[in-house]
Structures are given as C-alpha cells and as structure tokens.
C-alpha cells in the first residue's frame, strides 16, 4: 500500500513574524523556513504505518518554488521513500493546492492521503477537506489516533469541539493530522545520507492539466491593532458616556 | 622536628594534637582574622562543616614581614587528609568578620534614605532574604541593608560614604553567580544595580550598544533582535543575569567560541571606584590606543576593584541561518578529531561546540522535564552539540552536510541527528542543560587532557559517587560534576585538592568561567604564580585601599606586601597538652600540602 503525504514549507514556528512595511505581506527575507509542524506529524504517522508493515511506500509531495526541494529533502531524511515536487512560481492557495493534490493522487494511486490539518502561515484548514471532495474520498480530519484495520479500512479518532469522535473509513481515504497524534522523529545522519540518493521527481501544473490561477487577490496585510490598555472609570455616568460616545455600543 | 613529609603518621604516633580556636596575632595584611560572632557561611541544612581538622589560613606574609601564626584548628584524623585543609565548597576554613569594617548604624540608614529616597533602601528581613542567598542556595549572608540606586551619581555618593565610614559593600546584579561571589559573607551592605536598567543608545550601523549595568541580558537580546543584532554572549541564566555582573565576572557562555570573550566585546565601561570616584571609560570606539586599556582590569574583577555602572558593548548581527546537530562519538579521542574536522570544514560558520558524556545525558533525561533523547537508539559514550550560524541557509546546509558526511565516513562519529526546525534545535540544546550536581568544578584544560581528569576522578571515587563531565569543548572548558546524595566531607577530601593539583599540573585554570567567588583563597595559586597574585594585590591597594568592595573573597583578599618574594607561612604545632612544640616553622607555599 502506498501512502502519499503532502507537506508545506512555512516560516519556522518559533520565528517572530513581522509584516512588511509596504503591507504586501509578511517579511520572508532572511527568515528561517521549515516544514509545517502538522505536516511533520502527518509524515511521522505515515512512517509509523510503514514500519508496522501495513504500508510499502511513503511518498512526500510539496508544491511551490525551488526551495520546496529543501523541505522534501527533510521529508526524505525522516524516512520517506521518494518525493514529488510540483514546481510553480504562482502563489498557491488552498483550492489550487487541493486541485493539484487531486491530480497527483490520481497518478500515484495511494490508499491514504495524509496532510497536516492546517498550515501555520495561513491557518486555512481547507486543503484536506477540499481534496477529499475533489477525489470523492472519505475524510477524517483532526486525527489524534489512526489505526488501520484488516478490511481495507482505517479507524480514526478525531478531536472535535465536543470531545473525541471515532470514525471508520473505507480506503482510499484522506486523513488530516492534529497535534496529539504523535511526536515526529528527528532526522538522523544515516537517513540524511540515504536521502541524498532518493528520487525527487519534478512536475508542473501544466503537465498535470490543472488551472491554478487564484480567484482572489490579497489587497493588504496588516498587523492586528495593538491591544489598548484598559481604562478605569470612576462612576457609572462616565461608563455610560464612554460606552455611548467612544465604544459606540449603546 | 623531622622534615615535613607525607609521613605524618609520625605525628599521630606521638599523639600530637593542636590547639583549638586559638587567638591569632593580626598582621596588618591579614584577612578577616578578628574574632567575630558570625562565622558561618552557609545554610545549616547543607552540611555545615563542624569538622575538626581544618587549616585555618590567615594572611600570606613574606618571611620578613610581621609573623603571623598559622593555626591548625585541631587534630586531623587521617594521614591522607592534608587535603582537608582545602576543604569543601564555600570558603575554606573559618573566616571571621573583620573588625575593621564598621557595623551598620541607624544614622547610616538615614543617610542612605536621603540619597536614595524611601524606595531605594530595603531593610526588611524577608525582602533581604533573596539578596542574601545565592542562586544555588549554598551560601547565605547576613546583610541588614540593600540599596537600589538609580543613577551613577547615587552610586558614587553611596560609595563615598561607605569608604569614609569603612562600611563593607557587596555589588550585586542578578545574583545568578555559581560561586557565591554576589552575596554578602557577613553583614556587608548590598549594593544592587537592578534599578539601573535603561538602554541608553544603540547604533545600528556599528552594532554598538550602550546601556546601564542593571539591564537583564535577555532584555538586551530581545531589544537587539528586533534591530537585527544579538548579544555576543548567551548563558543559561540570561533571564535574570545583568550585564554589569556579566562584565564583572567576564562571563563566558555558549557563544564564546564564535564571538570571543567580553574582554574583546566590551568597548567601554563607566565604573565607580571604592572612594566614589566616577571613572568614565565609556568609549564607543572600536579602536583606541591612547594609554593603558584600564577598563580591562575591571572586566572579571568580580566587583572587587570598582562597581560597573554602564557598559558599551559591540554586538554582532543576528544571522538567520542556524543549524544544530547532535552527534554521537565512541570515545573522547574521536570527539577531539571531530572538533578538528569541524573547524576545518565548517570554518567561519561554527558557532558552538559542546560535549557531554553518557552519564550527563542520562542525568538530564532522568531529571529534566521535557528533555528528549535525540538519539534513543545510540548507546555511545560521548555526545556533541554542534551549532552553525550564518547568513545563507543553503550554503550553511551544504557545509554542514559535507562535514557530517566526512565525519561519518572517517568514523569519527557513529551517529547523529540534525534539527529540522527551531524547536528541534531548542530540544537538542535542552539536553545540554545538565542539572547541577552536588560538587561542581569549572576547569580549563588543554583539549587532550579534558576528559582524562573525569576518568581518573571516576576511578578514584568508584562507588561513592557518580562523576559526570560536560562542557564547552570548543573553549577547552570542562564542567566536572560529582553527583552524591548529600554533602560529604569524606567525599570532598577525595576530590580536593586532587582535582586542583591535576589542573595545575597541566597549567589549566581552576575556574574557567565561573570566577573565584567564595572559593578557597589559595585556589588562585593553582593557576597563577605568586608574583602575578602580588600584582593583583597591587591593583586592589590602588583602587580600593580600605578594601570595602566585596571583602572576604579571594579576588579581594590578597593584600599587597610590596615585595615579590614567595609567600611563606608560620606554623604552630602543639602537643595535646597545649605545650607548643615548635613555633615559627617557616614553610614555603609549595610545601603546604605536605603539612598535617
């Protein structure tokens, strides 16, 4: 069984984000980039399934400019068998990514498509769900436990607002991972060395026959307004006055 | 009296004992020799040594100076414990409060209140507790007064008053020192600079930062981070330690390998001398060869020559590409070769090279919350944390990969892991934060001898304690720790002075970066010749002739005798019935360990 894991290259979780002065986006120059933490968890889960003998091959895929290759190398260093780089310079948003993943999955024919639940740069939490819709595959999102069954099925425990929900899905299926699923392994030297020889194949959206033109445009990116300090009022009259004339809520 | 040799069993046979608690003649150059009420230096619970045999050291004096009786407190039980004289951690032997320092009076407190206002004067016992106790809770002073000045002018006025009135003062910053240098020994007035925490200026083009001594290191680092720079030093206590203290102790830390020591990075200081004189050496020039570089003497002086009030520091740019690798080596020789290889292959991007042995790793994993073994499958004996810092991610990664590949091929390293993001890097560093053990030694040794001392100590102590070694391999700095369930004099006698003698034998330093603090006063001689110590005493005389700054500590206590001879000691040994057998034995310092 083949598992396909989609990973995204994002600004490192520990870096303090700064908005560019021209408000066109976030400062990306000279900033440490790494694999999205949820994607790491997804890849770790795929590797564990493979180590348990239930899968034969783990393929990582990432989309974007040439730097994606670094992230794919990390994936290979963790233990993935091969990698696919969908090469494009057009900015990608969740729907485009979902369409591309759909095309890649149709080619690769995996039994499980694993993704992180969301990327820490846009916090969209859309790609997994949309790809499942496009592929017409069952989906289990926010997975905190994944267990493969014998009858070509998988049981997934999800973390939802009300608590935990357990679903059983027929493969092939889409699973998106949440924080408590596992703790990703470190990339060890022997694997890093082996990773150098593993294959990274490159493909373009044109070859996949997918239209990735975004259907919206980002106008402006600004920091959220700084939280103003609280004000102590001295009487009820003053409170009413402030609510009326400053906060405009009454 | 036969020649003094290690055959001290002769003495035992003859039933010699020595007087206990004898009065001592005071030579002008003696330290703390007056009988005082408060003698204890540490918390009762932590094993106060009421042991009998202790060589109570008095002053050093050159043979033609006024003789000082060297008193041996009492009978020492076992032959081999000449080491006993160089007793355990806090200042060896009994130090008595020097009568020449004045005692605090109400009038003094009133005067300080006039200078500082109500807020700057703390007399409440509970509030003073924190300032009286050190970071490790090993040393506890008994000060009745804490002062918190806000300006250099106030510091000057305080010191002027104390100098005139002979009030002893302990300058204090974040109180994070590990050798008891930042807390009072008796009732010295604590001069805490924490309230002087303004950042005065920062020039982005040159990276020169000027700030007051009470600024916390982490605060400065955060300030610089948003301006593209970083402090040239980084240590575990950065959330609490203050830059004035860092400068006064010449703090080392994790990045010394890359950025060098504070002696190179501090461009200027403003120091207030013991008599209140404000010495303005606060230059911001990269190069200034006009006259002697006086500020250097204050860096690392541990507050005994002057109180640092402002610092001007050269800060390096903060580079974005940081890589951390955790490597496993079979033996220490491989670690050394890996270091050589790293210097060659990583070159200018190498920013830290730390090592820890298997025992340290096990200790960390057992006791530190959230610590994770980066190489759970590897069972090697040595681990290295290697960090690179550079401006180009791709370039650095390539260099690191090349280095790792070559190290693996040559079998210098057996295994390793490379951090893929900042949190993984932080978790590798966390493993290097070995929790402190009961007995800690911070030694500088030649690289090839760095670990053999640990092995010898392990052999020596065998089952009585666990010996662990870790440290800044890149700087040749070993942190030798002995883990024991509790303080134990017998154990100490096995460790000291063996560990110091071994260090001295290879011309190492008995305190690489922690400072002397309250260490045994004679410890300095293991690493510096007497002539050098005399020069140091000359500086102390010049800059603090009443000795009010940080007294009782070795860095302060060596008084000038104005000659440069080899110090000798006068020894009194008596029978058990108190008849003196021999007086005025002149023993040269080199022969000291042979006594008892």
PDB file of C-alpha atoms in Angstrom, chain B residues 296-576:
ATOM      1  CA  UNK B 296      40.197  45.598  31.119  1.00  0.00           C
ATOM      2  CA  UNK B 297      41.144  45.299  34.773  1.00  0.00           C
ATOM      3  CA  UNK B 298      37.514  45.704  35.787  1.00  0.00           C
ATOM      4  CA  UNK B 299      36.278  43.007  33.441  1.00  0.00           C
ATOM      5  CA  UNK B 300      36.383  39.846  35.525  1.00  0.00           C
ATOM      6  CA  UNK B 301      37.370  41.625  38.733  1.00  0.00           C
ATOM      7  CA  UNK B 302      34.203  40.306  40.390  1.00  0.00           C
ATOM      8  CA  UNK B 303      33.270  43.692  41.806  1.00  0.00           C
ATOM      9  CA  UNK B 304      36.399  43.986  43.925  1.00  0.00           C
ATOM     10  CA  UNK B 305      38.026  46.901  42.121  1.00  0.00           C
ATOM     11  CA  UNK B 306      35.036  49.030  41.250  1.00  0.00           C
ATOM     12  CA  UNK B 307      31.308  48.957  40.598  1.00  0.00           C
ATOM     13  CA  UNK B 308      30.381  48.835  36.919  1.00  0.00           C
ATOM     14  CA  UNK B 309      27.516  51.222  36.221  1.00  0.00           C
ATOM     15  CA  UNK B 310      27.406  51.498  32.425  1.00  0.00           C
ATOM     16  CA  UNK B 311      28.550  49.220  29.659  1.00  0.00           C
ATOM     17  CA  UNK B 312      29.230  49.781  25.995  1.00  0.00           C
ATOM     18  CA  UNK B 313      29.209  46.547  24.036  1.00  0.00           C
ATOM     19  CA  UNK B 314      29.889  45.594  20.427  1.00  0.00           C
ATOM     20  CA  UNK B 315      27.045  43.411  19.213  1.00  0.00           C
ATOM     21  CA  UNK B 316      27.251  41.094  16.195  1.00  0.00           C
ATOM     22  CA  UNK B 317      24.490  40.974  13.575  1.00  0.00           C
ATOM     23  CA  UNK B 318      21.872  38.341  14.142  1.00  0.00           C
ATOM     24  CA  UNK B 319      22.193  35.816  11.349  1.00  0.00           C
ATOM     25  CA  UNK B 320      19.156  33.847  10.320  1.00  0.00           C
ATOM     26  CA  UNK B 321      20.583  30.524   9.303  1.00  0.00           C
ATOM     27  CA  UNK B 322      21.150  28.428  12.405  1.00  0.00           C
ATOM     28  CA  UNK B 323      21.736  24.687  12.313  1.00  0.00           C
ATOM     29  CA  UNK B 324      22.177  22.375  15.251  1.00  0.00           C
ATOM     30  CA  UNK B 325      23.418  18.819  15.072  1.00  0.00           C
ATOM     31  CA  UNK B 326      23.570  16.267  17.858  1.00  0.00           C
ATOM     32  CA  UNK B 327      26.338  13.748  17.286  1.00  0.00           C
ATOM     33  CA  UNK B 328      27.416  10.540  18.997  1.00  0.00           C
ATOM     34  CA  UNK B 329      31.061   9.544  19.380  1.00  0.00           C
ATOM     35  CA  UNK B 330      32.608   6.371  20.662  1.00  0.00           C
ATOM     36  CA  UNK B 331      35.390   7.876  22.745  1.00  0.00           C
ATOM     37  CA  UNK B 332      36.961  11.165  23.662  1.00  0.00           C
ATOM     38  CA  UNK B 333      39.686  10.892  21.058  1.00  0.00           C
ATOM     39  CA  UNK B 334      37.003  10.852  18.348  1.00  0.00           C
ATOM     40  CA  UNK B 335      35.457  13.946  19.881  1.00  0.00           C
ATOM     41  CA  UNK B 336      38.759  15.734  19.542  1.00  0.00           C
ATOM     42  CA  UNK B 337      39.168  14.665  15.948  1.00  0.00           C
ATOM     43  CA  UNK B 338      35.587  15.674  15.198  1.00  0.00           C
ATOM     44  CA  UNK B 339      36.346  19.108  16.602  1.00  0.00           C
ATOM     45  CA  UNK B 340      39.365  19.452  14.359  1.00  0.00           C
ATOM     46  CA  UNK B 341      37.283  18.322  11.405  1.00  0.00           C
ATOM     47  CA  UNK B 342      34.507  20.743  12.284  1.00  0.00           C
ATOM     48  CA  UNK B 343      36.882  23.677  12.469  1.00  0.00           C
ATOM     49  CA  UNK B 344      38.256  22.753   9.072  1.00  0.00           C
ATOM     50  CA  UNK B 345      35.008  22.057   7.275  1.00  0.00           C
ATOM     51  CA  UNK B 346      32.605  24.422   8.946  1.00  0.00           C
ATOM     52  CA  UNK B 347      35.120  27.195   9.296  1.00  0.00           C
ATOM     53  CA  UNK B 348      33.566  30.557   9.900  1.00  0.00           C
ATOM     54  CA  UNK B 349      30.029  29.320  10.454  1.00  0.00           C
ATOM     55  CA  UNK B 350      30.846  27.202  13.518  1.00  0.00           C
ATOM     56  CA  UNK B 351      29.259  28.933  16.482  1.00  0.00           C
ATOM     57  CA  UNK B 352      29.198  26.370  19.288  1.00  0.00           C
ATOM     58  CA  UNK B 353      30.834  23.040  20.036  1.00  0.00           C
ATOM     59  CA  UNK B 354      29.687  21.432  23.254  1.00  0.00           C
ATOM     60  CA  UNK B 355      30.147  17.970  24.622  1.00  0.00           C
ATOM     61  CA  UNK B 356      28.566  15.784  27.272  1.00  0.00           C
ATOM     62  CA  UNK B 357      29.257  12.239  28.334  1.00  0.00           C
ATOM     63  CA  UNK B 358      26.777   9.410  28.586  1.00  0.00           C
ATOM     64  CA  UNK B 359      26.358   9.891  32.330  1.00  0.00           C
ATOM     65  CA  UNK B 360      25.410  13.529  31.858  1.00  0.00           C
ATOM     66  CA  UNK B 361      22.880  12.575  29.208  1.00  0.00           C
ATOM     67  CA  UNK B 362      21.304  10.015  31.484  1.00  0.00           C
ATOM     68  CA  UNK B 363      21.127  12.533  34.285  1.00  0.00           C
ATOM     69  CA  UNK B 364      19.391  15.062  32.059  1.00  0.00           C
ATOM     70  CA  UNK B 365      16.866  12.590  30.725  1.00  0.00           C
ATOM     71  CA  UNK B 366      16.079  11.446  34.211  1.00  0.00           C
ATOM     72  CA  UNK B 367      15.675  14.806  35.861  1.00  0.00           C
ATOM     73  CA  UNK B 368      14.840  17.453  33.315  1.00  0.00           C
ATOM     74  CA  UNK B 369      11.174  17.831  32.391  1.00  0.00           C
ATOM     75  CA  UNK B 370      10.518  17.584  28.716  1.00  0.00           C
ATOM     76  CA  UNK B 371      14.031  16.523  27.774  1.00  0.00           C
ATOM     77  CA  UNK B 372      14.017  14.105  24.878  1.00  0.00           C
ATOM     78  CA  UNK B 373      16.863  11.811  23.819  1.00  0.00           C
ATOM     79  CA  UNK B 374      17.797  12.862  20.279  1.00  0.00           C
ATOM     80  CA  UNK B 375      19.425   9.510  19.590  1.00  0.00           C
ATOM     81  CA  UNK B 376      17.498   6.891  21.549  1.00  0.00           C
ATOM     82  CA  UNK B 377      18.982   4.009  19.590  1.00  0.00           C
ATOM     83  CA  UNK B 378      22.551   5.022  20.049  1.00  0.00           C
ATOM     84  CA  UNK B 379      24.486   3.819  23.066  1.00  0.00           C
ATOM     85  CA  UNK B 380      27.692   5.737  22.586  1.00  0.00           C
ATOM     86  CA  UNK B 381      29.744   7.272  25.377  1.00  0.00           C
ATOM     87  CA  UNK B 382      30.053  10.836  24.161  1.00  0.00           C
ATOM     88  CA  UNK B 383      27.697  13.320  22.609  1.00  0.00           C
ATOM     89  CA  UNK B 384      28.390  16.577  20.846  1.00  0.00           C
ATOM     90  CA  UNK B 385      26.149  19.546  20.201  1.00  0.00           C
ATOM     91  CA  UNK B 386      27.435  21.405  17.179  1.00  0.00           C
ATOM     92  CA  UNK B 387      25.883  24.654  16.065  1.00  0.00           C
ATOM     93  CA  UNK B 388      26.480  26.723  12.955  1.00  0.00           C
ATOM     94  CA  UNK B 389      25.306  30.281  12.418  1.00  0.00           C
ATOM     95  CA  UNK B 390      25.469  32.005   9.069  1.00  0.00           C
ATOM     96  CA  UNK B 391      23.678  34.264   6.652  1.00  0.00           C
ATOM     97  CA  UNK B 392      22.843  31.791   3.909  1.00  0.00           C
ATOM     98  CA  UNK B 393      20.704  28.746   4.642  1.00  0.00           C
ATOM     99  CA  UNK B 394      21.671  26.808   1.522  1.00  0.00           C
ATOM    100  CA  UNK B 395      25.390  27.470   1.875  1.00  0.00           C
ATOM    101  CA  UNK B 396      25.388  26.512   5.545  1.00  0.00           C
ATOM    102  CA  UNK B 397      23.374  23.368   4.990  1.00  0.00           C
ATOM    103  CA  UNK B 398      25.798  22.276   2.285  1.00  0.00           C
ATOM    104  CA  UNK B 399      28.799  22.830   4.526  1.00  0.00           C
ATOM    105  CA  UNK B 400      27.142  21.026   7.388  1.00  0.00           C
ATOM    106  CA  UNK B 401      26.193  18.094   5.191  1.00  0.00           C
ATOM    107  CA  UNK B 402      29.731  17.874   3.825  1.00  0.00           C
ATOM    108  CA  UNK B 403      31.166  17.915   7.334  1.00  0.00           C
ATOM    109  CA  UNK B 404      28.753  15.269   8.597  1.00  0.00           C
ATOM    110  CA  UNK B 405      29.351  13.034   5.637  1.00  0.00           C
ATOM    111  CA  UNK B 406      33.098  13.227   6.017  1.00  0.00           C
ATOM    112  CA  UNK B 407      32.903  12.685   9.780  1.00  0.00           C
ATOM    113  CA  UNK B 408      30.712   9.619   9.287  1.00  0.00           C
ATOM    114  CA  UNK B 409      32.973   8.208   6.605  1.00  0.00           C
ATOM    115  CA  UNK B 410      36.066   8.622   8.719  1.00  0.00           C
ATOM    116  CA  UNK B 411      34.144   7.015  11.565  1.00  0.00           C
ATOM    117  CA  UNK B 412      34.734   9.974  13.837  1.00  0.00           C
ATOM    118  CA  UNK B 413      31.057   9.987  14.677  1.00  0.00           C
ATOM    119  CA  UNK B 414      28.899   6.926  14.948  1.00  0.00           C
ATOM    120  CA  UNK B 415      25.504   8.519  14.656  1.00  0.00           C
ATOM    121  CA  UNK B 416      23.815  11.884  14.757  1.00  0.00           C
ATOM    122  CA  UNK B 417      20.674  13.898  14.192  1.00  0.00           C
ATOM    123  CA  UNK B 418      20.201  17.279  12.570  1.00  0.00           C
ATOM    124  CA  UNK B 419      17.500  19.615  13.845  1.00  0.00           C
ATOM    125  CA  UNK B 420      14.993  20.388  11.129  1.00  0.00           C
ATOM    126  CA  UNK B 421      13.449  23.430  12.776  1.00  0.00           C
ATOM    127  CA  UNK B 422      13.987  25.808  15.654  1.00  0.00           C
ATOM    128  CA  UNK B 423      12.039  23.761  18.199  1.00  0.00           C
ATOM    129  CA  UNK B 424      14.116  20.682  17.430  1.00  0.00           C
ATOM    130  CA  UNK B 425      17.245  22.787  17.807  1.00  0.00           C
ATOM    131  CA  UNK B 426      15.974  24.018  21.167  1.00  0.00           C
ATOM    132  CA  UNK B 427      15.371  20.450  22.289  1.00  0.00           C
ATOM    133  CA  UNK B 428      18.950  19.474  21.401  1.00  0.00           C
ATOM    134  CA  UNK B 429      20.218  22.398  23.454  1.00  0.00           C
ATOM    135  CA  UNK B 430      17.945  21.431  26.298  1.00  0.00           C
ATOM    136  CA  UNK B 431      19.778  18.154  26.571  1.00  0.00           C
ATOM    137  CA  UNK B 432      22.989  20.057  27.122  1.00  0.00           C
ATOM    138  CA  UNK B 433      21.468  21.804  30.172  1.00  0.00           C
ATOM    139  CA  UNK B 434      22.801  19.280  32.615  1.00  0.00           C
ATOM    140  CA  UNK B 435      21.352  19.906  36.071  1.00  0.00           C
ATOM    141  CA  UNK B 436      23.942  20.899  38.664  1.00  0.00           C
ATOM    142  CA  UNK B 437      25.325  18.245  40.905  1.00  0.00           C
ATOM    143  CA  UNK B 438      26.460  18.495  44.470  1.00  0.00           C
ATOM    144  CA  UNK B 439      30.082  19.269  43.697  1.00  0.00           C
ATOM    145  CA  UNK B 440      30.877  21.321  40.654  1.00  0.00           C
ATOM    146  CA  UNK B 441      34.227  22.161  39.167  1.00  0.00           C
ATOM    147  CA  UNK B 442      34.660  24.525  36.269  1.00  0.00           C
ATOM    148  CA  UNK B 443      38.084  23.905  34.774  1.00  0.00           C
ATOM    149  CA  UNK B 444      40.029  24.989  31.734  1.00  0.00           C
ATOM    150  CA  UNK B 445      42.289  22.255  30.460  1.00  0.00           C
ATOM    151  CA  UNK B 446      44.259  21.518  27.315  1.00  0.00           C
ATOM    152  CA  UNK B 447      41.945  19.746  24.910  1.00  0.00           C
ATOM    153  CA  UNK B 448      43.780  16.449  25.048  1.00  0.00           C
ATOM    154  CA  UNK B 449      43.573  16.279  28.844  1.00  0.00           C
ATOM    155  CA  UNK B 450      39.988  17.476  29.096  1.00  0.00           C
ATOM    156  CA  UNK B 451      38.346  14.153  29.705  1.00  0.00           C
ATOM    157  CA  UNK B 452      41.130  12.126  31.317  1.00  0.00           C
ATOM    158  CA  UNK B 453      40.519  14.049  34.512  1.00  0.00           C
ATOM    159  CA  UNK B 454      36.915  12.838  34.551  1.00  0.00           C
ATOM    160  CA  UNK B 455      38.003   9.261  34.045  1.00  0.00           C
ATOM    161  CA  UNK B 456      40.613   9.496  36.764  1.00  0.00           C
ATOM    162  CA  UNK B 457      38.120  11.016  39.156  1.00  0.00           C
ATOM    163  CA  UNK B 458      35.666   8.259  38.344  1.00  0.00           C
ATOM    164  CA  UNK B 459      38.361   5.690  39.093  1.00  0.00           C
ATOM    165  CA  UNK B 460      39.234   7.478  42.291  1.00  0.00           C
ATOM    166  CA  UNK B 461      35.720   7.794  43.650  1.00  0.00           C
ATOM    167  CA  UNK B 462      34.439   4.486  42.352  1.00  0.00           C
ATOM    168  CA  UNK B 463      31.194   3.643  44.082  1.00  0.00           C
ATOM    169  CA  UNK B 464      30.984   6.583  46.402  1.00  0.00           C
ATOM    170  CA  UNK B 465      29.693   8.992  43.765  1.00  0.00           C
ATOM    171  CA  UNK B 466      28.889   9.398  40.093  1.00  0.00           C
ATOM    172  CA  UNK B 467      31.213  11.615  38.136  1.00  0.00           C
ATOM    173  CA  UNK B 468      29.937  13.373  35.058  1.00  0.00           C
ATOM    174  CA  UNK B 469      31.710  15.612  32.610  1.00  0.00           C
ATOM    175  CA  UNK B 470      30.346  18.049  30.050  1.00  0.00           C
ATOM    176  CA  UNK B 471      31.157  21.497  28.810  1.00  0.00           C
ATOM    177  CA  UNK B 472      32.348  23.865  26.162  1.00  0.00           C
ATOM    178  CA  UNK B 473      34.723  21.639  24.315  1.00  0.00           C
ATOM    179  CA  UNK B 474      35.355  24.366  21.785  1.00  0.00           C
ATOM    180  CA  UNK B 475      36.810  26.548  24.556  1.00  0.00           C
ATOM    181  CA  UNK B 476      38.599  23.778  26.420  1.00  0.00           C
ATOM    182  CA  UNK B 477      36.273  24.225  29.371  1.00  0.00           C
ATOM    183  CA  UNK B 478      35.233  21.184  31.376  1.00  0.00           C
ATOM    184  CA  UNK B 479      32.394  21.199  33.872  1.00  0.00           C
ATOM    185  CA  UNK B 480      33.243  18.339  36.147  1.00  0.00           C
ATOM    186  CA  UNK B 481      30.377  17.439  38.422  1.00  0.00           C
ATOM    187  CA  UNK B 482      30.281  14.878  41.175  1.00  0.00           C
ATOM    188  CA  UNK B 483      26.830  13.594  41.945  1.00  0.00           C
ATOM    189  CA  UNK B 484      26.348  12.447  45.517  1.00  0.00           C
ATOM    190  CA  UNK B 485      23.223  12.078  47.603  1.00  0.00           C
ATOM    191  CA  UNK B 486      24.384  14.744  50.037  1.00  0.00           C
ATOM    192  CA  UNK B 487      27.318  16.861  51.091  1.00  0.00           C
ATOM    193  CA  UNK B 488      30.001  14.609  52.471  1.00  0.00           C
ATOM    194  CA  UNK B 489      33.348  15.706  53.829  1.00  0.00           C
ATOM    195  CA  UNK B 490      34.987  12.396  53.192  1.00  0.00           C
ATOM    196  CA  UNK B 491      33.990  12.612  49.572  1.00  0.00           C
ATOM    197  CA  UNK B 492      35.330  16.137  49.324  1.00  0.00           C
ATOM    198  CA  UNK B 493      38.663  15.075  50.682  1.00  0.00           C
ATOM    199  CA  UNK B 494      38.878  12.572  47.877  1.00  0.00           C
ATOM    200  CA  UNK B 495      38.120  15.176  45.273  1.00  0.00           C
ATOM    201  CA  UNK B 496      40.077  18.134  46.516  1.00  0.00           C
ATOM    202  CA  UNK B 497      42.779  19.168  46.164  1.00  0.00           C
ATOM    203  CA  UNK B 498      43.421  16.324  43.735  1.00  0.00           C
ATOM    204  CA  UNK B 499      41.295  17.960  41.076  1.00  0.00           C
ATOM    205  CA  UNK B 500      43.091  21.279  41.527  1.00  0.00           C
ATOM    206  CA  UNK B 501      46.519  19.684  41.573  1.00  0.00           C
ATOM    207  CA  UNK B 502      45.767  17.826  38.381  1.00  0.00           C
ATOM    208  CA  UNK B 503      44.560  21.018  36.770  1.00  0.00           C
ATOM    209  CA  UNK B 504      47.610  22.919  37.913  1.00  0.00           C
ATOM    210  CA  UNK B 505      49.860  20.157  36.627  1.00  0.00           C
ATOM    211  CA  UNK B 506      48.663  20.774  33.070  1.00  0.00           C
ATOM    212  CA  UNK B 507      48.714  24.541  33.570  1.00  0.00           C
ATOM    213  CA  UNK B 508      44.957  24.730  33.471  1.00  0.00           C
ATOM    214  CA  UNK B 509      42.566  27.083  35.230  1.00  0.00           C
ATOM    215  CA  UNK B 510      40.679  26.091  38.348  1.00  0.00           C
ATOM    216  CA  UNK B 511      37.883  28.448  37.424  1.00  0.00           C
ATOM    217  CA  UNK B 512      37.411  28.771  33.704  1.00  0.00           C
ATOM    218  CA  UNK B 513      34.359  30.988  33.618  1.00  0.00           C
ATOM    219  CA  UNK B 514      32.574  30.932  36.960  1.00  0.00           C
ATOM    220  CA  UNK B 515      35.045  33.077  38.822  1.00  0.00           C
ATOM    221  CA  UNK B 516      36.583  32.660  42.247  1.00  0.00           C
ATOM    222  CA  UNK B 517      33.718  33.985  44.338  1.00  0.00           C
ATOM    223  CA  UNK B 518      33.947  32.311  47.707  1.00  0.00           C
ATOM    224  CA  UNK B 519      36.338  29.639  46.617  1.00  0.00           C
ATOM    225  CA  UNK B 520      39.216  28.667  48.797  1.00  0.00           C
ATOM    226  CA  UNK B 521      41.505  31.702  48.962  1.00  0.00           C
ATOM    227  CA  UNK B 522      44.532  29.719  47.925  1.00  0.00           C
ATOM    228  CA  UNK B 523      42.845  28.200  44.903  1.00  0.00           C
ATOM    229  CA  UNK B 524      44.134  31.005  42.740  1.00  0.00           C
ATOM    230  CA  UNK B 525      47.664  29.731  43.222  1.00  0.00           C
ATOM    231  CA  UNK B 526      46.860  26.596  41.308  1.00  0.00           C
ATOM    232  CA  UNK B 527      46.529  28.709  38.212  1.00  0.00           C
ATOM    233  CA  UNK B 528      48.515  31.871  38.802  1.00  0.00           C
ATOM    234  CA  UNK B 529      52.057  32.298  40.081  1.00  0.00           C
ATOM    235  CA  UNK B 530      52.532  34.194  43.342  1.00  0.00           C
ATOM    236  CA  UNK B 531      54.143  37.099  41.511  1.00  0.00           C
ATOM    237  CA  UNK B 532      51.003  37.592  39.463  1.00  0.00           C
ATOM    238  CA  UNK B 533      48.854  37.470  42.559  1.00  0.00           C
ATOM    239  CA  UNK B 534      51.030  40.145  44.088  1.00  0.00           C
ATOM    240  CA  UNK B 535      50.452  42.374  41.096  1.00  0.00           C
ATOM    241  CA  UNK B 536      46.720  41.814  41.544  1.00  0.00           C
ATOM    242  CA  UNK B 537      47.100  42.824  45.166  1.00  0.00           C
ATOM    243  CA  UNK B 538      48.789  45.981  43.964  1.00  0.00           C
ATOM    244  CA  UNK B 539      45.750  46.877  41.899  1.00  0.00           C
ATOM    245  CA  UNK B 540      43.479  46.227  44.835  1.00  0.00           C
ATOM    246  CA  UNK B 541      45.569  48.521  47.013  1.00  0.00           C
ATOM    247  CA  UNK B 542      45.478  51.198  44.378  1.00  0.00           C
ATOM    248  CA  UNK B 543      41.799  51.140  43.632  1.00  0.00           C
ATOM    249  CA  UNK B 544      40.314  50.144  46.991  1.00  0.00           C
ATOM    250  CA  UNK B 545      42.768  50.831  49.760  1.00  0.00           C
ATOM    251  CA  UNK B 546      40.257  50.328  52.532  1.00  0.00           C
ATOM    252  CA  UNK B 547      39.138  47.082  50.994  1.00  0.00           C
ATOM    253  CA  UNK B 548      35.431  47.824  51.211  1.00  0.00           C
ATOM    254  CA  UNK B 549      34.415  46.223  47.917  1.00  0.00           C
ATOM    255  CA  UNK B 550      33.407  42.562  48.150  1.00  0.00           C
ATOM    256  CA  UNK B 551      35.699  41.641  51.040  1.00  0.00           C
ATOM    257  CA  UNK B 552      36.419  38.120  52.289  1.00  0.00           C
ATOM    258  CA  UNK B 553      36.563  36.765  48.770  1.00  0.00           C
ATOM    259  CA  UNK B 554      39.830  35.599  47.251  1.00  0.00           C
ATOM    260  CA  UNK B 555      39.842  38.110  44.469  1.00  0.00           C
ATOM    261  CA  UNK B 556      39.707  40.812  47.109  1.00  0.00           C
ATOM    262  CA  UNK B 557      41.636  39.278  49.879  1.00  0.00           C
ATOM    263  CA  UNK B 558      45.145  39.223  48.667  1.00  0.00           C
ATOM    264  CA  UNK B 559      46.801  42.207  50.120  1.00  0.00           C
ATOM    265  CA  UNK B 560      49.930  43.677  48.811  1.00  0.00           C
ATOM    266  CA  UNK B 561      53.034  43.095  50.813  1.00  0.00           C
ATOM    267  CA  UNK B 562      55.008  45.259  48.499  1.00  0.00           C
ATOM    268  CA  UNK B 563      57.604  42.633  47.845  1.00  0.00           C
ATOM    269  CA  UNK B 564      57.587  39.888  45.362  1.00  0.00           C
ATOM    270  CA  UNK B 565      59.012  37.030  47.353  1.00  0.00           C
ATOM    271  CA  UNK B 566      57.468  33.617  47.628  1.00  0.00           C
ATOM    272  CA  UNK B 567      54.980  33.724  50.463  1.00  0.00           C
ATOM    273  CA  UNK B 568      55.774  31.564  53.442  1.00  0.00           C
ATOM    274  CA  UNK B 569      53.729  30.584  56.400  1.00  0.00           C
ATOM    275  CA  UNK B 570      54.459  30.418  60.039  1.00  0.00           C
ATOM    276  CA  UNK B 571      53.145  27.320  61.679  1.00  0.00           C
ATOM    277  CA  UNK B 572      52.446  26.459  65.248  1.00  0.00           C
ATOM    278  CA  UNK B 573      52.051  22.864  66.189  1.00  0.00           C
ATOM    279  CA  UNK B 574      51.428  21.857  69.748  1.00  0.00           C
ATOM    280  CA  UNK B 575      51.097  18.804  71.877  1.00  0.00           C
ATOM    281  CA  UNK B 576      47.710  17.734  73.119  1.00  0.00           C
TER     282      UNK B 576
END
